[in-house]
Tab-separated table of C-alpha atoms and ligand atoms in Angstrom:
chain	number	residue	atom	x	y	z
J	1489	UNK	CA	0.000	0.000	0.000
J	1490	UNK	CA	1.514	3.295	-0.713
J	1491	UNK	CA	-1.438	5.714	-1.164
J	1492	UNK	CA	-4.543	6.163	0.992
J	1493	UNK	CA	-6.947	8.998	0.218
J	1494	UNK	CA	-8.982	9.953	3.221
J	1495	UNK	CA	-12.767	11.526	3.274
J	1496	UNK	CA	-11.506	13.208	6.631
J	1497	UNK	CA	-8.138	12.345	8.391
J	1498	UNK	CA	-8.106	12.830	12.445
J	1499	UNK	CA	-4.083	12.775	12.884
J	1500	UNK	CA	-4.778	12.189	16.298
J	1501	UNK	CA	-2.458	15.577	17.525
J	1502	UNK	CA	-5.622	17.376	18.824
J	1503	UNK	CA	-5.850	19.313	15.462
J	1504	UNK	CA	-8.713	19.503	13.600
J	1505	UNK	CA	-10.031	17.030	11.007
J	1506	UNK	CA	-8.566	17.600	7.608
J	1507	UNK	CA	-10.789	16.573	4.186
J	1508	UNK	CA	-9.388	14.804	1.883
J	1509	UNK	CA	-5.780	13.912	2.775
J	1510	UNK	CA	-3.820	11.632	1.255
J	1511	UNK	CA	-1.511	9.012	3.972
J	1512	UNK	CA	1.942	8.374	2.154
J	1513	UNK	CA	3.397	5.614	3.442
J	1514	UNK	CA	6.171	2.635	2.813
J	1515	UNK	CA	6.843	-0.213	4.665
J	1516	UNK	CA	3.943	-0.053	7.390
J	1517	UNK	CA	5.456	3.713	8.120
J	1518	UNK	CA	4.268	6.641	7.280
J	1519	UNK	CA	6.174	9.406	4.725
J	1520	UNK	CA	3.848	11.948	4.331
J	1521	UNK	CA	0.628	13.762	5.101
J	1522	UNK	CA	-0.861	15.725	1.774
J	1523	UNK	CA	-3.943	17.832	0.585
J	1524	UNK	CA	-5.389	15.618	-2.317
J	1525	UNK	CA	-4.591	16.576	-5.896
J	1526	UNK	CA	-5.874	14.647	-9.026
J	1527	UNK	CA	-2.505	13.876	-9.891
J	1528	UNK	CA	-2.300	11.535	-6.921
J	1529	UNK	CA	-2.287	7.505	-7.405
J	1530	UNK	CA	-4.530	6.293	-5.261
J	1531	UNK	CA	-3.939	2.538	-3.948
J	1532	UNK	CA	-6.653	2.744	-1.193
J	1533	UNK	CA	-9.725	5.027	-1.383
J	1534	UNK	CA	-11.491	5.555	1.788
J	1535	UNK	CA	-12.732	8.731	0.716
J	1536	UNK	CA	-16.350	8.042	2.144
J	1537	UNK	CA	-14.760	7.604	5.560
J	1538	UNK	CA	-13.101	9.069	8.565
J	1539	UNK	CA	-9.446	8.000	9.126
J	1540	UNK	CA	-8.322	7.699	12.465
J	1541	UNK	CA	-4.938	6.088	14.379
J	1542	UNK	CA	-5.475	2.752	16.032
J	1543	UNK	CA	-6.552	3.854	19.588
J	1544	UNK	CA	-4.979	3.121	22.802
J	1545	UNK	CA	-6.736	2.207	26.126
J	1546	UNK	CA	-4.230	3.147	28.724
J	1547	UNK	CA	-6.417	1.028	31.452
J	1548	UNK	CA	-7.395	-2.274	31.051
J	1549	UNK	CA	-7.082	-5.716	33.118
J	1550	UNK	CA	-6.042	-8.099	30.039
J	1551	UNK	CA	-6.565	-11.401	32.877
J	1552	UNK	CA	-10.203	-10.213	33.084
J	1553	UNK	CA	-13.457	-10.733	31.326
J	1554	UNK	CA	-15.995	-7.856	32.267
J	1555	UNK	CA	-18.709	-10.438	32.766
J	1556	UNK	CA	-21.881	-9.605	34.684
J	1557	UNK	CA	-22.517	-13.155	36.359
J	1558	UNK	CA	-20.843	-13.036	39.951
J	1559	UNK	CA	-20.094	-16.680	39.785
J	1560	UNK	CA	-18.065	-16.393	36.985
J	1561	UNK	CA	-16.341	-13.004	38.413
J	1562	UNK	CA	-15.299	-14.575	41.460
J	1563	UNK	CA	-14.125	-17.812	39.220
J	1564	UNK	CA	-11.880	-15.648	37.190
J	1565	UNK	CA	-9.880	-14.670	40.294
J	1566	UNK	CA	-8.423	-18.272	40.583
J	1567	UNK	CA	-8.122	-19.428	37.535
J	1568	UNK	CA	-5.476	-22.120	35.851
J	1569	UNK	CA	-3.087	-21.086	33.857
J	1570	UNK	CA	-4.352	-22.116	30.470
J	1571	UNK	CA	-7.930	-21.144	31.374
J	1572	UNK	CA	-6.453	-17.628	31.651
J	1573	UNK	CA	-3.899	-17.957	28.786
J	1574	UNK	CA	-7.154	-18.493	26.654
J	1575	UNK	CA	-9.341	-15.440	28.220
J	1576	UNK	CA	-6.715	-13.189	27.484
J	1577	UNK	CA	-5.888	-14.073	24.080
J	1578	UNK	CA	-9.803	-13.651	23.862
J	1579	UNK	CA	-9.790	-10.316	25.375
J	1580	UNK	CA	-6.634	-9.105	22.740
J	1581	UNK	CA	-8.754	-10.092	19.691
J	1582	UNK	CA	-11.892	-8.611	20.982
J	1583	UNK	CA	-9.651	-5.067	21.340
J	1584	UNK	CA	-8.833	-5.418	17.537
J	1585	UNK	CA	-12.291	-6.033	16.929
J	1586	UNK	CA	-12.918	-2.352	17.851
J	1587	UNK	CA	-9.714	-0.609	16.189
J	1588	UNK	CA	-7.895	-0.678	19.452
J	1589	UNK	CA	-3.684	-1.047	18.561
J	1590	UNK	CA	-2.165	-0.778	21.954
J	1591	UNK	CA	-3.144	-1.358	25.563
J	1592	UNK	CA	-1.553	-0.624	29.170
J	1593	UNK	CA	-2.827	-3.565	31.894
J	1594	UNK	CA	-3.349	-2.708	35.487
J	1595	UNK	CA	-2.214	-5.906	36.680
J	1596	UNK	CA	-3.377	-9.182	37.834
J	1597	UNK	CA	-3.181	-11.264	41.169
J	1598	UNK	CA	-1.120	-13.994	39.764
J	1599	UNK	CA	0.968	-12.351	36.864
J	1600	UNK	CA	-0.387	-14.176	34.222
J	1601	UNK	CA	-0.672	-11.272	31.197
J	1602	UNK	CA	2.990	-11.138	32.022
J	1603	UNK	CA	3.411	-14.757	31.356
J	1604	UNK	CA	1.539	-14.744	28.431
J	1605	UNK	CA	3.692	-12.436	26.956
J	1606	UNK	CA	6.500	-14.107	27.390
J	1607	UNK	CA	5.303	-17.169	26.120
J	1608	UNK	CA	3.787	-15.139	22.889
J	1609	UNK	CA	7.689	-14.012	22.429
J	1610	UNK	CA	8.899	-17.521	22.412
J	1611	UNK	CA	5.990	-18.889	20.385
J	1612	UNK	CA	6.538	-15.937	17.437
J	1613	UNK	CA	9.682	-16.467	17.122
J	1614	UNK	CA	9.961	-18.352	14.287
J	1615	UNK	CA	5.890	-18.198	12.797
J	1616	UNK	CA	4.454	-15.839	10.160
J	1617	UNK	CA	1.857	-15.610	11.769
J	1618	UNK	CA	-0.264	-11.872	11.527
J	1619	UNK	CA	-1.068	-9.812	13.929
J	1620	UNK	CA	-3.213	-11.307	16.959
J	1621	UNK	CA	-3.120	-8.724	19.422
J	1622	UNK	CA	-3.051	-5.073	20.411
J	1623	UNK	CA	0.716	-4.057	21.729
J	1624	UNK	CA	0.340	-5.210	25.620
J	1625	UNK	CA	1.962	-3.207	28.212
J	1626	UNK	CA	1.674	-4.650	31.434
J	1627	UNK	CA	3.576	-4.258	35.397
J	1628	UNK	CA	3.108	-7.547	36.091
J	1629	UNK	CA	1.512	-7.996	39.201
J	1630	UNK	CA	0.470	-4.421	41.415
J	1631	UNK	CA	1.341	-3.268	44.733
J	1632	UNK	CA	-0.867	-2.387	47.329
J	1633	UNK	CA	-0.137	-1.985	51.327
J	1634	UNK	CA	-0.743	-4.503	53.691
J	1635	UNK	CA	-3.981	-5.073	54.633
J	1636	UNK	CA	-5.384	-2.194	51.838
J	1637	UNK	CA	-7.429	-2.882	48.626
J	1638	UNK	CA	-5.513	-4.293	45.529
J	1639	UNK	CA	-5.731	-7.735	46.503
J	1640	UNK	CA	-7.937	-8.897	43.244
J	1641	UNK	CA	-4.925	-7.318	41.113
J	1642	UNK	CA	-1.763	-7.920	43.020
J	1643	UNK	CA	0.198	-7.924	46.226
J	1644	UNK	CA	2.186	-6.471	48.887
J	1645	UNK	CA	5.873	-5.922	49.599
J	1646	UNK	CA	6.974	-8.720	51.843
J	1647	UNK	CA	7.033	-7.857	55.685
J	1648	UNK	CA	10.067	-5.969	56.813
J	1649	UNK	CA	10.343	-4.816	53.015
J	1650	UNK	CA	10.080	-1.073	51.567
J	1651	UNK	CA	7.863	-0.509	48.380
J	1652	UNK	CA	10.775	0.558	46.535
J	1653	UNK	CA	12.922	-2.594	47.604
J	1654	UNK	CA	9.656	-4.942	46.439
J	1655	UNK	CA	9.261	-2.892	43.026
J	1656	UNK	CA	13.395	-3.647	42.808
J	1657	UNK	CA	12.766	-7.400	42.779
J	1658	UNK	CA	10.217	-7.860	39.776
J	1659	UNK	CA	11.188	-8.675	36.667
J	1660	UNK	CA	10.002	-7.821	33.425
J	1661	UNK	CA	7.794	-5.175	34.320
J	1662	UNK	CA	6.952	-2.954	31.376
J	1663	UNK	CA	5.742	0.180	34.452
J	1664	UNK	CA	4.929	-0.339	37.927
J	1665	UNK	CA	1.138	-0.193	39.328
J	1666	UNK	CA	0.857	1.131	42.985
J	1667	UNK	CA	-2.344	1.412	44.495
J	1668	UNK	CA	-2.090	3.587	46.834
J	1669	UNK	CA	-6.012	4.766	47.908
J	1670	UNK	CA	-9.454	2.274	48.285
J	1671	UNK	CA	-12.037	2.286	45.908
J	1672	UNK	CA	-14.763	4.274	45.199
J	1673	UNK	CA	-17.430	3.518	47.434
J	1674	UNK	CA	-21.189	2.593	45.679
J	1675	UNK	CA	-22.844	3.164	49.379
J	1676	UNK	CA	-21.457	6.698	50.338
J	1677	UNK	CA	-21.203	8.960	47.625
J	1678	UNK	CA	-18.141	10.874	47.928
J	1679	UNK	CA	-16.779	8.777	50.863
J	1680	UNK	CA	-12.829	9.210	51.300
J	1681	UNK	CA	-9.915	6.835	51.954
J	1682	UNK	CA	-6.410	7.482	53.586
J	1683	UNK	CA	-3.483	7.065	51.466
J	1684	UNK	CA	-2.078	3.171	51.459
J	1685	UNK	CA	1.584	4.391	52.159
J	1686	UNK	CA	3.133	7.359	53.866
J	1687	UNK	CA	4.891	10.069	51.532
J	1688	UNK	CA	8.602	9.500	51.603
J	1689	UNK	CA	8.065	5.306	50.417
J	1690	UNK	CA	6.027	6.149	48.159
J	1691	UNK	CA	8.296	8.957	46.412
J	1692	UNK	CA	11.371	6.881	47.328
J	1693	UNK	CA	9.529	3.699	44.867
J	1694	UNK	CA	8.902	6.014	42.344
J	1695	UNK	CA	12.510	6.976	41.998
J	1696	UNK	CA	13.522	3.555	41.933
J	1697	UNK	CA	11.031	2.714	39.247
J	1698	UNK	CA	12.727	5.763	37.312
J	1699	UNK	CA	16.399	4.656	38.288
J	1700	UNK	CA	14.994	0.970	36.608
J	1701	UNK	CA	13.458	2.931	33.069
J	1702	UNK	CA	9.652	2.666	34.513
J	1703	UNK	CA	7.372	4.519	34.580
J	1704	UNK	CA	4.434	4.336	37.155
J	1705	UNK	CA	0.618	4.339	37.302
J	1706	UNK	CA	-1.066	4.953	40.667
J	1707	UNK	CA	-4.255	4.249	41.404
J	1708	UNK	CA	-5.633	7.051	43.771
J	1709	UNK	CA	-8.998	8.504	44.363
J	1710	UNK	CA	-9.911	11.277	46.435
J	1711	UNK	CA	-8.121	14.634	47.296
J	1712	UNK	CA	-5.143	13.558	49.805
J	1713	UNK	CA	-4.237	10.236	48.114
J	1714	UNK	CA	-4.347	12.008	44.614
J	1715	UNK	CA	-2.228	15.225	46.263
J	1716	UNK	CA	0.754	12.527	47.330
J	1717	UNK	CA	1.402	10.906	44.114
J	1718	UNK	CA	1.193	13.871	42.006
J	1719	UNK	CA	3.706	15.022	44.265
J	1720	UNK	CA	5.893	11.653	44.570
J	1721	UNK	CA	6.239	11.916	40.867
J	1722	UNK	CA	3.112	9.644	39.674
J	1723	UNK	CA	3.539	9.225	35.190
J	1724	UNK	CA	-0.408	9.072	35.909
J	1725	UNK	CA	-2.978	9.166	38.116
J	1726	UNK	CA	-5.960	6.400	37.865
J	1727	UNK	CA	-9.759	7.095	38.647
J	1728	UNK	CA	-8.894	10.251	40.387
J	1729	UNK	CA	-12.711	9.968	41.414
J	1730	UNK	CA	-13.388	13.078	43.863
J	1731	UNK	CA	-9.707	14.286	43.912
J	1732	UNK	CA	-11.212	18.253	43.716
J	1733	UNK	CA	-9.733	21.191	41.755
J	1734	UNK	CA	-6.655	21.484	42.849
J	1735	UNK	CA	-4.849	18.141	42.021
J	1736	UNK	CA	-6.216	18.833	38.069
J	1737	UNK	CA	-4.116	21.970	38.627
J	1738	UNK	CA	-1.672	20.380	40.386
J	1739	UNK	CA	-1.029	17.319	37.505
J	1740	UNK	CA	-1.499	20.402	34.851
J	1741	UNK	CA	1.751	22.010	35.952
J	1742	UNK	CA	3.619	18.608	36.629
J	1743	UNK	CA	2.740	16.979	33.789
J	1744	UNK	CA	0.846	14.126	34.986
J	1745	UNK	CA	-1.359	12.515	32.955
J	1746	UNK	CA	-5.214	11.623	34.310
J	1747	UNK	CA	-6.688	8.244	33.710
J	1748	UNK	CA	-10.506	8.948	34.874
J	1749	UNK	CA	-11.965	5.941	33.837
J	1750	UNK	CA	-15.492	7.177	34.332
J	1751	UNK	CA	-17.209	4.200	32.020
J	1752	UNK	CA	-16.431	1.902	34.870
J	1753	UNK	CA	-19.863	4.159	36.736
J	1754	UNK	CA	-21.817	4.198	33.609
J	1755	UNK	CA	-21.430	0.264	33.797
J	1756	UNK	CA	-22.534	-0.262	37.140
J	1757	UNK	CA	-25.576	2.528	36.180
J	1758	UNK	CA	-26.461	-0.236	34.016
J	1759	UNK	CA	-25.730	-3.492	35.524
J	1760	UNK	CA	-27.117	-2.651	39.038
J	1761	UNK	CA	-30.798	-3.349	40.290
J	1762	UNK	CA	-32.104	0.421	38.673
J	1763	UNK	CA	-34.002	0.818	42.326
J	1764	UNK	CA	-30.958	0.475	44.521
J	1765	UNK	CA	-29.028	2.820	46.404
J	1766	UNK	CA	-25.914	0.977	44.653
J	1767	UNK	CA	-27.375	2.530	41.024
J	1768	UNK	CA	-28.089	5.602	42.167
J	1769	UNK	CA	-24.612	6.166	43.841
J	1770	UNK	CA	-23.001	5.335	40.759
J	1771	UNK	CA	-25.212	7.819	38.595
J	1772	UNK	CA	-24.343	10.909	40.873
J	1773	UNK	CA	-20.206	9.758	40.736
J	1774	UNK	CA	-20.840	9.238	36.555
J	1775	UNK	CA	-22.071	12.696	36.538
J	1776	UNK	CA	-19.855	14.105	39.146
J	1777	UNK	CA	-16.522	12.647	36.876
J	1778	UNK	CA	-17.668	14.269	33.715
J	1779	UNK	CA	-17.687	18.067	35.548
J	1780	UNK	CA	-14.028	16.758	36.936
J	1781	UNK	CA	-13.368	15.910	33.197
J	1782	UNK	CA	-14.498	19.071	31.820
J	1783	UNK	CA	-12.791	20.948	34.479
J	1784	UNK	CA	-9.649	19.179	33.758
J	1785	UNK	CA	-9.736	20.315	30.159
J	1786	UNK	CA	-10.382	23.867	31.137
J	1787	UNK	CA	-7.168	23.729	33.338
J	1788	UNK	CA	-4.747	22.528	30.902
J	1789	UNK	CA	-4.400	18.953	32.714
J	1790	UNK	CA	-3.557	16.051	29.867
J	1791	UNK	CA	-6.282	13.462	29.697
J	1792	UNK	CA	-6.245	9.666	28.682
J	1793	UNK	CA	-9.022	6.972	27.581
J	1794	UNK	CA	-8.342	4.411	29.749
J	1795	UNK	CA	-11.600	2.124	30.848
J	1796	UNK	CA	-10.535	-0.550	33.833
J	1797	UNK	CA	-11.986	-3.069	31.435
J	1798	UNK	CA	-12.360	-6.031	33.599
J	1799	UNK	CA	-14.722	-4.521	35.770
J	1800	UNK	CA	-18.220	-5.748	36.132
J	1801	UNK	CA	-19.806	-5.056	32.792
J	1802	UNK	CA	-17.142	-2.692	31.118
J	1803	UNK	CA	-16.085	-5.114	28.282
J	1804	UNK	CA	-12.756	-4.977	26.542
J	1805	UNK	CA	-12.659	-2.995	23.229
J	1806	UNK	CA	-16.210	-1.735	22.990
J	1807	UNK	CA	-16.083	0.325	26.124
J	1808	UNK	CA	-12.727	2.498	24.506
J	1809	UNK	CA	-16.636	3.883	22.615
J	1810	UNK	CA	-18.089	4.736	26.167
J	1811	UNK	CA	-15.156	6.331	27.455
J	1812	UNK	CA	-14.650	8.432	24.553
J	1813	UNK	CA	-18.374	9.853	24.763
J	1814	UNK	CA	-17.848	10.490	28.567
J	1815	UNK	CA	-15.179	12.604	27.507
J	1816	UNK	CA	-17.337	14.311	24.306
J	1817	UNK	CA	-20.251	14.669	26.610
J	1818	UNK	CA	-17.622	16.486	28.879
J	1819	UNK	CA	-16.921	19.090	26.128
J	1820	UNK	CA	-13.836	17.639	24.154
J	1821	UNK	CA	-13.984	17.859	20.973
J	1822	UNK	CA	-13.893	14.564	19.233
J	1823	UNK	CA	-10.287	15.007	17.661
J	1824	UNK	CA	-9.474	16.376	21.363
J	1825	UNK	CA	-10.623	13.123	22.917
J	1826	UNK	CA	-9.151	10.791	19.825
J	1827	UNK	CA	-5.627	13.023	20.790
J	1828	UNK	CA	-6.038	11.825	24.203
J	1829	UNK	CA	-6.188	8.271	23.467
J	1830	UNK	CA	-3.615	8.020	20.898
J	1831	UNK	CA	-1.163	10.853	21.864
J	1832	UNK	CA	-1.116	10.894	25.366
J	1833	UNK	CA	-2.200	6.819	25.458
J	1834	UNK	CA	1.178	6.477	23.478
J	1835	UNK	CA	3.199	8.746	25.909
J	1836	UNK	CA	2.081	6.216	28.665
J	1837	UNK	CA	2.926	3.492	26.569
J	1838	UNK	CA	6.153	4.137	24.424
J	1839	UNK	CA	7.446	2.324	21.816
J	1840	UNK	CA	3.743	1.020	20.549
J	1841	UNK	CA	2.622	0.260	17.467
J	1842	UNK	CA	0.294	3.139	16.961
J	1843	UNK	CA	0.315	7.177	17.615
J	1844	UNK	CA	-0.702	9.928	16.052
J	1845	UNK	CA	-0.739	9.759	12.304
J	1846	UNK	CA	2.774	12.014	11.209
J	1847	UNK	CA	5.560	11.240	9.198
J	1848	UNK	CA	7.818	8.530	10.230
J	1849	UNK	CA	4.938	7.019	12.968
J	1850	UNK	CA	3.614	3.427	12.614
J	1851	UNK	CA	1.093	3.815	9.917
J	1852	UNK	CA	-2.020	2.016	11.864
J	1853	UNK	CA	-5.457	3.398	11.604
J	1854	UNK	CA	-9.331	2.539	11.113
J	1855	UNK	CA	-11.910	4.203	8.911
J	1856	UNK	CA	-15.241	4.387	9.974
J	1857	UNK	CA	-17.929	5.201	7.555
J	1858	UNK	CA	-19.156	9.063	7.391
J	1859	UNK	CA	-17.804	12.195	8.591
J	1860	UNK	CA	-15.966	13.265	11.952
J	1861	UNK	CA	-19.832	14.986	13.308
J	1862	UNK	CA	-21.090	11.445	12.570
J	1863	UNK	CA	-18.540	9.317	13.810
J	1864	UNK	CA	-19.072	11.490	16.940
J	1865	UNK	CA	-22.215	10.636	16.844
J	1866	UNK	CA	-22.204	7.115	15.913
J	1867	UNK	CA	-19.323	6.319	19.094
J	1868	UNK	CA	-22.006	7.506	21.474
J	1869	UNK	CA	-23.295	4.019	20.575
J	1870	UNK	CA	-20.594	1.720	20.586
J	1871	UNK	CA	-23.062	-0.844	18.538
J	1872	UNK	CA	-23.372	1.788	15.962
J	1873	UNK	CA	-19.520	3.118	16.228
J	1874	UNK	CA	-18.576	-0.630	15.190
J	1875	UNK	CA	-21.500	-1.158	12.516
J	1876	UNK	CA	-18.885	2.176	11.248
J	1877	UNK	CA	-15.527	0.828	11.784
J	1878	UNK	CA	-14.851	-0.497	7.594
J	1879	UNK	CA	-11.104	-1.565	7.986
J	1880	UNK	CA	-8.030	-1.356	10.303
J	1881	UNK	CA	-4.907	-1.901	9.895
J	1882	UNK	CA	-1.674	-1.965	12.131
J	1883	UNK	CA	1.643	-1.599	10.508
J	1884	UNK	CA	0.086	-1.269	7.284
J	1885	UNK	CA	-1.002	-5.069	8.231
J	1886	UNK	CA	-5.064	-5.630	7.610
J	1887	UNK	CA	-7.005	-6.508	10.326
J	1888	UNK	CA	-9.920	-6.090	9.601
P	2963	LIG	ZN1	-7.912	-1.044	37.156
């Protein structure tokens, strides 16, 4: 393939949609960016369609299926081996199935994405074999304190041992996950939870996840917990549910990038008996995130799509759709929110297959049929965003 003309072309930089521009690419990279002219030889005309990069979901749990029936949730905390070697590799194609290239895992209780990925190395080493899966990014297990939530996704340093010492001992690691606040609470709306470890440990880890080439993602909701890892030197903060104002100023002049996650509440809106406290709870914290979201944009703060799929009814793939209307319903535009899944996704995850669409980047991208005002409209129903999605391809690679 060496020519695509585009109806509309959303690099994924946060600029507007351009009509009609023509991708230049060789080898599965891209060479150039142009306005259409007729002397152009097109290979590939998508010209009814809306081009954009292969998206990244910078929040997903790869070990787990976001399955409604509590039997099976709690069964999919213990299970084999091969029973979760064959979940994930569900859960990867079930991402390309919705045009997603690359995703970063928040960790599992036993390790197995980890494993899985090392088994995928040794097992492609010498096959032909396409393209199977989104990039996956994952820390391995995560960290939590003693005694604190994390225990469905990881563990704690060993008694007598630091955080930074524990994060020191694992191995092939892509970043490190700390957890370092509980979870949102569905019975007390707005309810608040200390920080899982004091200041100076968890500042002294991050360094030592920086000394070791990682970067971190902490999982921190409300305003103290979210205040300490901005200020220990968090990559990212995760949830962030009821942090207040000042952190999104706070990560706006640090750099730190906000994972809000908020389809996680518009799941449990959905899944939970509709006349129970639970329900309600999680409507008022949906619509509470989106003002936090639309705040955040106001104040400069960078933004990623990241979903916790996983999590009771937010399915892999098709909620990257949800979160992405959360964040259009917030007031981002839709090449804003596309930017924030594919540029700032990618600065989260580096050396991925996708990014925004410039010369020299990897040249993976779906078209979805119509323009960028209906695509926007069309990903506010993820059924209707994939009836769009025509082709994608990674590397210049078909997928679909
Ligand atoms: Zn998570």
């Amino acid at each position: 393939m060496k020519q695509i003309l585009t109806g509309w072309l959303i690099d994924g930089t946060g600029k507007k949609a351009i009509k009609n521009a023509v991708i230049e690419s060789k080898k599965g990279f891209v060479t150039s960016i142009k306005q259409y002219s007729k002397l152009n030889q097109i290979d590939l005309d998508l010209s009814s369609c809306t081009v954009i990069p292969g998206l990244v979901d910078a929040h997903v749990h790869m070990a787990m299926s976001g399955s409604l029936d509590t039997d099976f949730r709690k069964a999919q905390l213990e299970l084999s081996s091969d029973t979760a070697k064959n979940l994930i590799t569900a859960n990867a194609k079930e991402l390309l199935n919705y045009g997603v290239a690359a995703v970063r895992d928040g960790g599992d209780k036993y390790g197995f994405v980890e494993r899985y990925l090392n088994d995928k190395v040794v097992s492609n080493r010498d096959s032909s074999s396409g393209i199977s899966s989104p990039d996956i990014l994952t820390p391995g297990m995560a960290w939590h304190a003693k005694g604190r939530y994390g225990g469905l996704i990881g563990r704690c340093p060993a008694d007598s041992q630091s955080l930074g010492n524990a994060i020191k001992t694992a191995k092939g690691a892509k970043h490190v996950k700390i957890v370092n606040s509980g979870i949102n609470s569905l019975v007390e709306f707005g309810k608040q939870t200390s920080p899982q470890f004091d200041f100076d440990e968890l500042k002294t880890a991050i360094v030592v996840a920086k000394e070791m080439g990682l970067q971190v993602m902490v999982h921190a909701n409300g305003e103290e917990p979210v205040k300490q890892s901005i200020e220990a030197g968090a990559d990212s903060i995760e949830h962030g549910f009821f942090m207040g104002s000042d952190n999104l100023k706070r990560m706006a002049d640090t750099g730190t990038i906000w994972v809000p996650t908020a389809c996680t509440m518009k799941a449990y809106c959905e899944s939970l008996d509709q006349q129970s406290n639970e329900a309600d709870v999680a409507k008022r914290i949906w619509d509470e995130q989106l003002s936090l979201i639309s705040k955040a944009r106001q104040a400069g703060t960078n933004l990623a799509i990241g979903t916790d799929s996983g999590s009771m009814g937010v399915f892999h793939g098709k909620s990257i759709y949800i979160e992405i209307m959360a964040f259009i319903i917030a007031g981002f535009s839709i090449e804003e929110a596309i930017s924030c899944s594919v540029k700032n996704g990618r600065d989260l995850c580096p050396g991925v297959n996708t990014g925004p669409l410039e010369k020299n980047a990897p040249l993976t991208f779906s078209a979805y049929d119509g323009s960028p005002e209906e695509l926007s409209g069309m990903l506010q129903n993820c059924q209707n965003g994939l009836k769009a999605l025509k082709e994608f391809y990674i590397f210049g690679q078909k997928i679909i």
